[in-house]
Each structure stands twice: as structure tokens, then as C-alpha cells.
mmCIF file of C-alpha atoms in Angstrom:
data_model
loop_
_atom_site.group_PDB
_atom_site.id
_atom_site.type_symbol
_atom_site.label_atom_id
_atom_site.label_comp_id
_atom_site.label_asym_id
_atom_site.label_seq_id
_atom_site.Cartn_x
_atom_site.Cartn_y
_atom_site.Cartn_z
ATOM 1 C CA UNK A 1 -9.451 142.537 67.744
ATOM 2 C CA UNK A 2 -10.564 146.137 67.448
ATOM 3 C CA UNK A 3 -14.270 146.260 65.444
ATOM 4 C CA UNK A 4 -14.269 149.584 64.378
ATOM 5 C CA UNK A 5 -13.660 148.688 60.749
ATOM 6 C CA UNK A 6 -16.655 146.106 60.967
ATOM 7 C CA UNK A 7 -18.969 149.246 61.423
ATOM 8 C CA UNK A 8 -18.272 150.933 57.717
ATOM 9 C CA UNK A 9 -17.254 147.694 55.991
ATOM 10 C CA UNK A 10 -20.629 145.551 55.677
ATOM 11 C CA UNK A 11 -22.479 148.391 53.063
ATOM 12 C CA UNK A 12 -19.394 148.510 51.181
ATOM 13 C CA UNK A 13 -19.097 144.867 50.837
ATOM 14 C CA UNK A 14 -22.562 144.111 49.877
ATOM 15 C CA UNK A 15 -22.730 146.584 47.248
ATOM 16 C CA UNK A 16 -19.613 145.266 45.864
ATOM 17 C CA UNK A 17 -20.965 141.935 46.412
ATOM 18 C CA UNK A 18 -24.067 143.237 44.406
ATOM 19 C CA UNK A 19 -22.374 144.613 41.463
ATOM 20 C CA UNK A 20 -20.502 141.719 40.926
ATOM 21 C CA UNK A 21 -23.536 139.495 41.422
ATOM 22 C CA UNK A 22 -25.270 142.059 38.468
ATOM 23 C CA UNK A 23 -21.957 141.483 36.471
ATOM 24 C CA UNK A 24 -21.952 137.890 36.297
ATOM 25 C CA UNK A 25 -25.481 137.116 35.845
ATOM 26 C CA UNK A 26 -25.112 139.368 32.728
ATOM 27 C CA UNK A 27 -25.061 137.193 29.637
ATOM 28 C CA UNK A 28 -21.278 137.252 29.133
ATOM 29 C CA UNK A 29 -21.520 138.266 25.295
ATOM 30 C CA UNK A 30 -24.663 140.531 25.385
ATOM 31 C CA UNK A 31 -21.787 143.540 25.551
ATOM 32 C CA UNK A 32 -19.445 142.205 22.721
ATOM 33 C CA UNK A 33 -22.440 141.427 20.341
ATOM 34 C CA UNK A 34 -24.214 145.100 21.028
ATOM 35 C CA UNK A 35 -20.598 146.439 20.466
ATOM 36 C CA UNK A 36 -20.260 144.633 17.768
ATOM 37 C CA UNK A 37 -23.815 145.653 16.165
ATOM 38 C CA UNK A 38 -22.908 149.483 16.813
ATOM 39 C CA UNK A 39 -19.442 149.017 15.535
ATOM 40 C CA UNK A 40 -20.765 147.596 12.213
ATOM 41 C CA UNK A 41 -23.954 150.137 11.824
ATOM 42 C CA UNK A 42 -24.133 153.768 12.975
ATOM 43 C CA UNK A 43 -26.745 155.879 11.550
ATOM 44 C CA UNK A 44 -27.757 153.303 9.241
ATOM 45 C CA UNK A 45 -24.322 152.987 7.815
ATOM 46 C CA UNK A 46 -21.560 150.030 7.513
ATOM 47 C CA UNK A 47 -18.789 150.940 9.493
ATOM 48 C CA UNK A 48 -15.298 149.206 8.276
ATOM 49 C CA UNK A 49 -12.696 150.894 10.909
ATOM 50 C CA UNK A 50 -13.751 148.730 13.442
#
């Protein structure tokens, strides 16, 4: 089997790998709640067309 695509591959991979690793260690609703915060106050202000 040709290993020319092994070369390039590995970097790719493991930064994928990474991110995803980065993504699901995230507390899954520390995104919804700060959206949620900004929706509701900008500037100080209620917002209701959320």
C-alpha cells in the first residue's frame, strides 16, 4: 500500500483530534447560557427579540 498519504495526514489528524478534544471537554452549556446572558442584556438593556 503506497504511504505517501501517511506523510501529510498525521498533523492534520491530530489537530483535528485536538479541536475536538477542546470541543468536548468544553462544558456543553457554557455557550447556550453566555448566549443566552447576551441575548437577554446588551448594553445594560433587556433584550425581548431573542
Amino acid at each position: 500500500m503506497p504511504n505517501d498519504f501517511a506523510d501529510d495526514a498525521p498533523d492534520d489528524l491530530c489537530r483535528v483530534m485536538q479541536e475536538e478534544t477542546v470541543e468536548a471537554e468544553r462544558p456543553p452549556d457554557v455557550e447556550h447560557m453566555r448566549d443566552s446572558y447576551l441575548c437577554a442584556v446588551e448594553d445594560g438593556r433587556p433584550i425581548q427579540d431573542c
